[in-house]
Amino acid sequence: MLTIANPIYDTVFKYLMEDERIARTILSALLKEDIVRVEMRPHEYSNGQKEMMSIFRIDFGATIRKDDGQEQLVLIELQKSWLPTEILRFRQYLGVHYQNPKNIVGDSPDRHALPMVAVYLLGHDVGQIEEPVIYVRNQTLNYDNMPITRGLPNPFIESLSHNSIIVQIPRLHGKINNRLDKVLSIFDQTQVSQESQHYLRLDDAAYDAADSDMQPILHRLMKAALSVEMRQDMNVEDEYFSLIKEQEGKLYGLERDLEDTIRQLAEKKSLLAEKDGQLAEKDGQLAEKDGQLAEKDGQLAEKDGQLAEKDGQLAEKDGQLAEKDGQLAEKDGQLAEKDGQLRQLVGMLLKMGQTPESIAEQLHIDAESIKALGKSEP
């Protein structure tokens, strides 16, 4: 069995990647490209001092030899994190690269930027994705979602987009099926030593002694395992991440309290919304009743108007009847006046000695009526 220093620790990982040949081997396996030169960009890796950050970052300039023999310089941003809460920092570091004028090709006519690949070595799972290594590649499509091939690669497009490689270290379970699996086996945490998580115990038989790429990696990690200074740095990282986890535990508790408060507020808000709905329903019912009452008031007003119209018609008829009564009374008075005159005339003729028959003949009235009028004359 081989005992190597655990490269999940920043100090070990930095020590490993400072070797140009090893960095070229690991990055070539990850990118699946023929990387002929690798240069660690000076002063670009962070966490020289732990300023409450849990991301270790190294930037490389890698020269890739293409199948046609041409070489291309590519910027590789490699970030390693233990904790699953660093999305914002990952994005911030990407923004730094996009803003850095050093990443612009100065002699290019269109001032394009170096193509960039972001590599994330994560000490945690990414959701339910089971594959240990995830390749996220951009596609250039037309309106019909068909791939565009003519004119690619294009410096303008490569300047504004980038590919990503995500390694889920907890998903490395000792299976070696290809070159990349073998390279990444040095991160397999299922091989952690029972004595200390600072070390991994690897099966020597799984590595060919003639493998000129893997042997330098193993030898450098074995050397790191024997370093007292390296062991002290790993102890410091353990203390630091213990503090981080403790703080995360407190933050988790605060988050749970906040979630409870938010849930309670949401419940109260729901109750208020329900009451508002009930009040709105009652308001609607009252408004409906008000409408019904207004409709009834309108109907009553209409009936009052009809009754007033009928009263007016009755009053008009009463006036007409009164007028007719007056006319009848006037006629009665005229008839009474004529009757009195007739009586007076009949009485005067009777006094003059005329007979009722002669008077009746003169006045064209029957004799009996003449006699009756004569009797009523005083």
Tab-separated table of C-alpha atoms in Angstrom:
chain	number	residue	atom	x	y	z
A	1	MET	CA	0.000	0.000	0.000
A	2	LEU	CA	1.109	3.544	-0.762
A	3	THR	CA	0.636	6.273	1.841
A	4	ILE	CA	0.185	9.727	0.249
A	5	ALA	CA	-0.786	13.126	1.578
A	6	ASN	CA	-4.465	13.895	1.009
A	7	PRO	CA	-4.606	16.461	-1.852
A	8	ILE	CA	-8.049	17.642	-0.758
A	9	TYR	CA	-6.096	19.849	1.670
A	10	ASP	CA	-5.153	23.192	0.124
A	11	THR	CA	-1.533	23.049	1.206
A	12	VAL	CA	-1.055	19.590	-0.348
A	13	PHE	CA	-2.957	20.502	-3.503
A	14	LYS	CA	-0.922	23.676	-4.004
A	15	TYR	CA	2.314	21.739	-3.454
A	16	LEU	CA	1.175	19.154	-6.017
A	17	MET	CA	0.123	21.659	-8.706
A	18	GLU	CA	3.265	23.760	-8.391
A	19	ASP	CA	5.050	21.000	-10.291
A	20	GLU	CA	4.626	21.930	-13.976
A	21	ARG	CA	4.746	18.350	-15.237
A	22	ILE	CA	2.148	17.152	-12.720
A	23	ALA	CA	-0.115	20.144	-13.407
A	24	ARG	CA	0.133	19.380	-17.138
A	25	THR	CA	-0.769	15.708	-16.522
A	26	ILE	CA	-3.798	16.484	-14.364
A	27	LEU	CA	-5.125	19.295	-16.577
A	28	SER	CA	-4.592	17.257	-19.769
A	29	ALA	CA	-6.643	14.416	-18.291
A	30	LEU	CA	-9.409	16.781	-17.209
A	31	LEU	CA	-9.594	18.731	-20.473
A	32	LYS	CA	-8.952	15.628	-22.628
A	33	GLU	CA	-6.517	17.756	-24.580
A	34	ASP	CA	-2.808	17.555	-25.408
A	35	ILE	CA	-1.407	20.277	-23.141
A	36	VAL	CA	2.242	20.882	-24.014
A	37	ARG	CA	2.977	23.733	-21.588
A	38	VAL	CA	1.435	24.937	-18.351
A	39	GLU	CA	2.300	28.120	-16.511
A	40	MET	CA	0.902	28.942	-13.086
A	41	ARG	CA	-0.068	32.580	-13.251
A	42	PRO	CA	1.864	34.468	-10.547
A	43	HIS	CA	0.030	35.954	-7.593
A	44	GLU	CA	-3.272	34.570	-8.852
A	45	TYR	CA	-3.916	31.801	-6.321
A	46	SER	CA	-5.770	32.838	-3.177
A	47	ASN	CA	-5.874	31.647	0.434
A	48	GLY	CA	-2.268	32.502	1.253
A	49	GLN	CA	-4.030	33.772	4.354
A	50	LYS	CA	-7.356	32.273	5.362
A	51	GLU	CA	-9.644	35.274	5.323
A	52	MET	CA	-12.756	33.294	6.247
A	53	MET	CA	-12.881	31.799	2.742
A	54	SER	CA	-13.117	28.120	1.922
A	55	ILE	CA	-12.096	28.228	-1.733
A	56	PHE	CA	-8.603	27.552	-3.028
A	57	ARG	CA	-7.944	28.964	-6.472
A	58	ILE	CA	-5.133	28.607	-8.986
A	59	ASP	CA	-5.047	30.135	-12.473
A	60	PHE	CA	-3.058	28.556	-15.282
A	61	GLY	CA	-2.083	29.561	-18.762
A	62	ALA	CA	-2.116	26.301	-20.747
A	63	THR	CA	-0.848	25.820	-24.295
A	64	ILE	CA	-2.926	23.187	-26.101
A	65	ARG	CA	-1.746	21.437	-29.248
A	66	LYS	CA	-4.667	20.817	-31.593
A	67	ASP	CA	-5.046	17.861	-33.962
A	68	ASP	CA	-3.816	19.998	-36.883
A	69	GLY	CA	-0.624	20.827	-34.989
A	70	GLN	CA	-1.558	24.428	-34.190
A	71	GLU	CA	-1.168	25.661	-30.629
A	72	GLN	CA	-3.719	27.659	-28.642
A	73	LEU	CA	-3.265	29.452	-25.342
A	74	VAL	CA	-6.153	28.802	-22.944
A	75	LEU	CA	-6.831	30.255	-19.508
A	76	ILE	CA	-7.746	27.596	-16.920
A	77	GLU	CA	-9.329	28.758	-13.689
A	78	LEU	CA	-9.114	25.919	-11.166
A	79	GLN	CA	-11.066	26.254	-7.933
A	80	LYS	CA	-11.323	23.765	-5.089
A	81	SER	CA	-13.871	23.953	-2.282
A	82	TRP	CA	-14.893	21.762	0.627
A	83	LEU	CA	-18.182	23.467	1.374
A	84	PRO	CA	-21.396	23.598	-0.707
A	85	THR	CA	-22.130	27.297	-0.141
A	86	GLU	CA	-19.691	29.014	-2.489
A	87	ILE	CA	-21.697	29.718	-5.666
A	88	LEU	CA	-21.431	33.493	-5.187
A	89	ARG	CA	-17.654	33.374	-4.767
A	90	PHE	CA	-17.298	31.153	-7.838
A	91	ARG	CA	-19.231	33.747	-9.834
A	92	GLN	CA	-17.186	36.600	-8.381
A	93	TYR	CA	-13.919	34.924	-9.423
A	94	LEU	CA	-15.255	34.409	-12.939
A	95	GLY	CA	-16.104	38.109	-13.044
A	96	VAL	CA	-12.522	38.954	-12.060
A	97	HIS	CA	-11.248	36.995	-15.066
A	98	TYR	CA	-13.635	38.674	-17.473
A	99	GLN	CA	-12.555	42.100	-16.183
A	100	ASN	CA	-8.808	41.413	-16.075
A	101	PRO	CA	-7.086	43.213	-19.001
A	102	LYS	CA	-4.232	40.679	-18.778
A	103	ASN	CA	-6.577	38.128	-20.280
A	104	ILE	CA	-6.965	40.166	-23.462
A	105	VAL	CA	-4.744	39.166	-26.385
A	106	GLY	CA	-2.937	42.432	-27.018
A	107	ASP	CA	-1.730	41.778	-30.557
A	108	SER	CA	-5.122	40.543	-31.825
A	109	PRO	CA	-6.865	42.867	-34.313
A	110	ASP	CA	-10.219	42.570	-32.517
A	111	ARG	CA	-8.748	42.607	-28.968
A	112	HIS	CA	-10.350	39.258	-28.155
A	113	ALA	CA	-9.871	37.508	-24.814
A	114	LEU	CA	-8.187	34.202	-24.064
A	115	PRO	CA	-10.556	31.212	-24.165
A	116	MET	CA	-11.313	30.117	-20.612
A	117	VAL	CA	-12.156	26.806	-18.963
A	118	ALA	CA	-13.416	26.757	-15.364
A	119	VAL	CA	-12.528	23.632	-13.360
A	120	TYR	CA	-14.250	23.016	-10.018
A	121	LEU	CA	-12.971	20.358	-7.592
A	122	LEU	CA	-15.782	20.018	-5.064
A	123	GLY	CA	-15.718	18.246	-1.725
A	124	HIS	CA	-19.501	17.849	-1.917
A	125	ASP	CA	-22.150	16.498	-4.257
A	126	VAL	CA	-23.971	18.594	-6.842
A	127	GLY	CA	-27.557	17.589	-6.191
A	128	GLN	CA	-28.567	14.162	-7.501
A	129	ILE	CA	-26.060	14.008	-10.378
A	130	GLU	CA	-24.271	10.684	-10.006
A	131	GLU	CA	-21.443	11.159	-12.523
A	132	PRO	CA	-18.198	12.061	-10.707
A	133	VAL	CA	-17.004	14.302	-13.563
A	134	ILE	CA	-19.409	16.675	-15.325
A	135	TYR	CA	-18.541	18.478	-18.560
A	136	VAL	CA	-20.552	21.609	-19.304
A	137	ARG	CA	-19.925	22.723	-22.882
A	138	ASN	CA	-21.388	25.695	-24.743
A	139	GLN	CA	-23.196	25.171	-28.003
A	140	THR	CA	-23.517	27.625	-30.868
A	141	LEU	CA	-26.950	27.211	-32.466
A	142	ASN	CA	-29.110	28.889	-35.081
A	143	TYR	CA	-32.764	29.824	-34.693
A	144	ASP	CA	-33.863	26.235	-35.362
A	145	ASN	CA	-31.543	24.896	-32.632
A	146	MET	CA	-29.251	23.397	-35.241
A	147	PRO	CA	-25.490	23.497	-34.459
A	148	ILE	CA	-23.417	26.082	-36.310
A	149	THR	CA	-20.080	24.722	-37.509
A	150	ARG	CA	-18.891	27.131	-40.190
A	151	GLY	CA	-16.644	29.882	-38.842
A	152	LEU	CA	-16.025	28.178	-35.504
A	153	PRO	CA	-14.164	28.414	-33.248
A	154	ASN	CA	-14.710	32.152	-33.156
A	155	PRO	CA	-12.631	34.475	-30.905
A	156	PHE	CA	-15.585	36.776	-30.225
A	157	ILE	CA	-17.801	33.924	-28.989
A	158	GLU	CA	-14.968	32.322	-26.999
A	159	SER	CA	-14.281	35.684	-25.349
A	160	LEU	CA	-17.827	35.903	-23.977
A	161	SER	CA	-18.512	32.293	-22.963
A	162	HIS	CA	-16.613	29.420	-21.406
A	163	ASN	CA	-16.806	25.681	-20.745
A	164	SER	CA	-16.773	24.155	-17.274
A	165	ILE	CA	-15.602	20.896	-15.716
A	166	ILE	CA	-17.054	19.869	-12.343
A	167	VAL	CA	-15.475	17.089	-10.286
A	168	GLN	CA	-17.578	15.670	-7.451
A	169	ILE	CA	-14.888	14.211	-5.194
A	170	PRO	CA	-17.393	12.267	-3.010
A	171	ARG	CA	-18.525	10.440	-6.180
A	172	LEU	CA	-15.014	8.974	-6.725
A	173	HIS	CA	-15.402	5.417	-5.472
A	174	GLY	CA	-12.156	3.705	-6.457
A	175	LYS	CA	-13.287	2.641	-9.946
A	176	ILE	CA	-10.626	3.223	-12.608
A	177	ASN	CA	-12.037	2.916	-16.118
A	178	ASN	CA	-9.947	5.442	-18.026
A	179	ARG	CA	-7.014	7.815	-17.794
A	180	LEU	CA	-8.977	10.478	-15.974
A	181	ASP	CA	-10.232	7.989	-13.363
A	182	LYS	CA	-6.657	6.998	-12.631
A	183	VAL	CA	-5.499	10.608	-12.269
A	184	LEU	CA	-8.446	11.518	-10.046
A	185	SER	CA	-7.979	8.411	-7.885
A	186	ILE	CA	-5.524	10.419	-5.789
A	187	PHE	CA	-8.561	12.431	-4.565
A	188	ASP	CA	-10.696	9.370	-3.734
A	189	GLN	CA	-11.765	9.958	-0.104
A	190	THR	CA	-12.895	6.354	0.306
A	191	GLN	CA	-9.165	5.583	0.573
A	192	VAL	CA	-8.621	7.822	3.635
A	193	SER	CA	-6.295	6.262	6.183
A	194	GLN	CA	-7.896	4.968	9.369
A	195	GLU	CA	-5.200	6.709	11.398
A	196	SER	CA	-5.712	10.217	9.979
A	197	GLN	CA	-7.673	11.919	7.227
A	198	HIS	CA	-4.432	13.684	6.316
A	199	TYR	CA	-3.412	10.593	4.358
A	200	LEU	CA	-4.765	8.246	1.700
A	201	ARG	CA	-3.836	4.575	1.411
A	202	LEU	CA	-3.650	3.500	-2.248
A	203	ASP	CA	-3.172	0.063	-3.731
A	204	ASP	CA	0.279	0.039	-5.330
A	205	ALA	CA	-0.838	-2.677	-7.764
A	206	ALA	CA	-3.327	-0.279	-9.386
A	207	TYR	CA	-0.485	1.900	-10.706
A	208	ASP	CA	1.986	0.806	-13.346
A	209	ALA	CA	5.556	1.474	-12.269
A	210	ALA	CA	6.333	2.375	-15.884
A	211	ASP	CA	3.626	5.061	-16.027
A	212	SER	CA	5.750	8.138	-16.515
A	213	ASP	CA	2.818	10.456	-15.746
A	214	MET	CA	1.325	8.882	-12.615
A	215	GLN	CA	4.573	7.979	-10.853
A	216	PRO	CA	5.671	11.648	-10.391
A	217	ILE	CA	2.252	12.433	-8.891
A	218	LEU	CA	2.455	9.549	-6.422
A	219	HIS	CA	6.082	10.294	-5.490
A	220	ARG	CA	5.346	13.973	-4.821
A	221	LEU	CA	2.347	13.113	-2.624
A	222	MET	CA	4.405	10.489	-0.771
A	223	LYS	CA	7.049	13.151	-0.182
A	224	ALA	CA	4.351	15.530	1.115
A	225	ALA	CA	3.144	12.826	3.513
A	226	LEU	CA	6.586	12.792	5.131
A	227	SER	CA	6.793	16.580	5.521
A	228	VAL	CA	6.385	17.889	9.071
A	229	GLU	CA	5.618	21.375	7.762
A	230	MET	CA	2.899	19.975	5.487
A	231	ARG	CA	1.356	18.085	8.394
A	232	GLN	CA	1.280	21.270	10.489
A	233	ASP	CA	-0.421	23.152	7.645
A	234	MET	CA	-3.044	20.400	7.376
A	235	ASN	CA	-3.676	20.694	11.127
A	236	VAL	CA	-4.250	24.419	10.665
A	237	GLU	CA	-6.737	23.683	7.867
A	238	ASP	CA	-8.523	21.176	10.120
A	239	GLU	CA	-8.882	23.820	12.810
A	240	TYR	CA	-10.030	26.377	10.274
A	241	PHE	CA	-12.669	24.134	8.732
A	242	SER	CA	-13.820	23.006	12.173
A	243	LEU	CA	-14.444	26.660	12.922
A	244	ILE	CA	-16.186	27.085	9.568
A	245	LYS	CA	-18.414	24.068	10.213
A	246	GLU	CA	-19.199	25.352	13.708
A	247	GLN	CA	-20.152	28.724	12.267
A	248	GLU	CA	-22.151	26.989	9.568
A	249	GLY	CA	-23.947	25.026	12.299
A	250	LYS	CA	-24.853	28.291	14.011
A	251	LEU	CA	-25.869	29.830	10.730
A	252	TYR	CA	-27.934	26.736	9.991
A	253	GLY	CA	-29.684	27.169	13.332
A	254	LEU	CA	-30.322	30.836	12.567
A	255	GLU	CA	-31.574	29.888	9.118
A	256	ARG	CA	-33.958	27.350	10.639
A	257	ASP	CA	-35.216	29.981	13.111
A	258	LEU	CA	-35.609	32.411	10.245
A	259	GLU	CA	-37.434	29.780	8.208
A	260	ASP	CA	-39.770	29.140	11.168
A	261	THR	CA	-40.410	32.869	11.503
A	262	ILE	CA	-41.026	33.182	7.779
A	263	ARG	CA	-43.359	30.178	7.876
A	264	GLN	CA	-45.285	31.668	10.808
A	265	LEU	CA	-45.546	34.985	9.004
A	266	ALA	CA	-46.696	33.147	5.899
A	267	GLU	CA	-49.363	31.344	7.954
A	268	LYS	CA	-50.523	34.638	9.469
A	269	LYS	CA	-50.514	36.192	6.040
A	270	SER	CA	-52.577	33.271	4.777
A	271	LEU	CA	-55.059	33.709	7.656
A	272	LEU	CA	-55.279	37.433	6.969
A	273	ALA	CA	-55.793	36.715	3.298
A	274	GLU	CA	-58.536	34.232	4.224
A	275	LYS	CA	-60.220	36.807	6.481
A	276	ASP	CA	-59.846	39.426	3.781
A	277	GLY	CA	-61.522	36.973	1.433
A	278	GLN	CA	-64.355	36.430	3.894
A	279	LEU	CA	-64.754	40.188	4.374
A	280	ALA	CA	-64.676	40.679	0.637
A	281	GLU	CA	-67.337	37.968	0.284
A	282	LYS	CA	-69.490	39.690	2.925
A	283	ASP	CA	-68.933	43.033	1.231
A	284	GLY	CA	-70.062	41.406	-1.984
A	285	GLN	CA	-73.153	40.027	-0.289
A	286	LEU	CA	-73.929	43.449	1.238
A	287	ALA	CA	-73.381	45.091	-2.111
A	288	GLU	CA	-75.732	42.525	-3.673
A	289	LYS	CA	-78.355	43.246	-1.001
A	290	ASP	CA	-77.862	46.992	-1.510
A	291	GLY	CA	-78.425	46.420	-5.182
A	292	GLN	CA	-81.580	44.416	-4.487
A	293	LEU	CA	-82.839	47.146	-2.126
A	294	ALA	CA	-82.045	49.804	-4.692
A	295	GLU	CA	-83.919	47.734	-7.283
A	296	LYS	CA	-86.905	47.435	-4.930
A	297	ASP	CA	-86.742	51.182	-4.189
A	298	GLY	CA	-86.780	51.780	-7.918
A	299	GLN	CA	-89.784	49.476	-8.314
A	300	LEU	CA	-91.593	51.238	-5.448
A	301	ALA	CA	-90.765	54.618	-6.923
A	302	GLU	CA	-92.104	53.382	-10.248
A	303	LYS	CA	-95.300	52.173	-8.553
A	304	ASP	CA	-95.595	55.493	-6.666
A	305	GLY	CA	-95.272	57.248	-9.979
A	306	GLN	CA	-97.958	55.012	-11.493
A	307	LEU	CA	-100.251	55.654	-8.467
A	308	ALA	CA	-99.593	59.391	-8.686
A	309	GLU	CA	-100.445	59.196	-12.387
A	310	LYS	CA	-103.659	57.328	-11.583
A	311	ASP	CA	-104.489	59.840	-8.807
A	312	GLY	CA	-104.009	62.601	-11.331
A	313	GLN	CA	-106.274	60.809	-13.790
A	314	LEU	CA	-108.913	60.302	-11.030
A	315	ALA	CA	-108.615	63.928	-10.013
A	316	GLU	CA	-109.063	64.895	-13.658
A	317	LYS	CA	-112.155	62.685	-13.891
A	318	ASP	CA	-113.494	64.144	-10.613
A	319	GLY	CA	-113.034	67.603	-12.084
A	320	GLN	CA	-114.845	66.525	-15.220
A	321	LEU	CA	-117.666	65.040	-13.138
A	322	ALA	CA	-117.840	68.196	-11.005
A	323	GLU	CA	-117.959	70.223	-14.200
A	324	LYS	CA	-120.785	68.022	-15.495
A	325	ASP	CA	-122.561	68.311	-12.142
A	326	GLY	CA	-122.280	72.101	-12.404
A	327	GLN	CA	-123.630	71.965	-15.934
A	328	LEU	CA	-126.500	69.734	-14.765
A	329	ALA	CA	-127.178	72.053	-11.838
A	330	GLU	CA	-127.185	74.991	-14.258
A	331	LYS	CA	-129.587	73.133	-16.523
A	332	ASP	CA	-131.724	72.240	-13.526
A	333	GLY	CA	-131.786	75.914	-12.572
A	334	GLN	CA	-132.723	76.864	-16.126
A	335	LEU	CA	-135.424	74.173	-16.138
A	336	ALA	CA	-136.699	75.379	-12.773
A	337	GLU	CA	-136.703	78.942	-14.060
A	338	LYS	CA	-138.572	77.851	-17.190
A	339	ASP	CA	-140.971	75.810	-15.074
A	340	GLY	CA	-141.663	78.832	-12.885
A	341	GLN	CA	-142.252	81.010	-15.916
A	342	LEU	CA	-144.500	78.320	-17.369
A	343	ARG	CA	-146.480	78.129	-14.121
A	344	GLN	CA	-146.749	81.857	-13.990
A	345	LEU	CA	-147.945	81.960	-17.603
A	346	VAL	CA	-150.424	79.137	-17.062
A	347	GLY	CA	-151.700	80.835	-13.902
A	348	MET	CA	-152.100	84.136	-15.689
A	349	LEU	CA	-153.991	82.515	-18.600
A	350	LEU	CA	-156.255	80.609	-16.229
A	351	LYS	CA	-157.025	83.882	-14.406
A	352	MET	CA	-157.894	85.408	-17.705
A	353	GLY	CA	-160.610	82.767	-18.048
A	354	GLN	CA	-159.051	80.446	-20.513
A	355	THR	CA	-159.643	76.773	-20.143
A	356	PRO	CA	-156.887	74.286	-19.584
A	357	GLU	CA	-157.654	72.686	-22.960
A	358	SER	CA	-157.228	75.955	-24.854
A	359	ILE	CA	-154.004	76.706	-22.971
A	360	ALA	CA	-152.734	73.213	-23.715
A	361	GLU	CA	-153.419	73.707	-27.410
A	362	GLN	CA	-151.618	77.032	-27.430
A	363	LEU	CA	-148.547	75.763	-25.549
A	364	HIS	CA	-148.532	72.284	-27.140
A	365	ILE	CA	-148.770	70.702	-23.681
A	366	ASP	CA	-151.316	68.136	-22.651
A	367	ALA	CA	-154.280	69.435	-20.590
A	368	GLU	CA	-153.407	67.412	-17.508
A	369	SER	CA	-150.004	69.090	-17.224
A	370	ILE	CA	-151.744	72.478	-17.582
A	371	LYS	CA	-154.053	71.591	-14.761
A	372	ALA	CA	-151.134	70.477	-12.602
A	373	LEU	CA	-149.268	73.679	-13.285
A	374	GLY	CA	-152.377	75.720	-12.513
A	375	LYS	CA	-152.763	74.029	-9.166
A	376	SER	CA	-149.120	74.667	-8.209
A	377	GLU	CA	-149.408	78.388	-9.002
A	378	PRO	CA	-150.001	80.382	-5.812
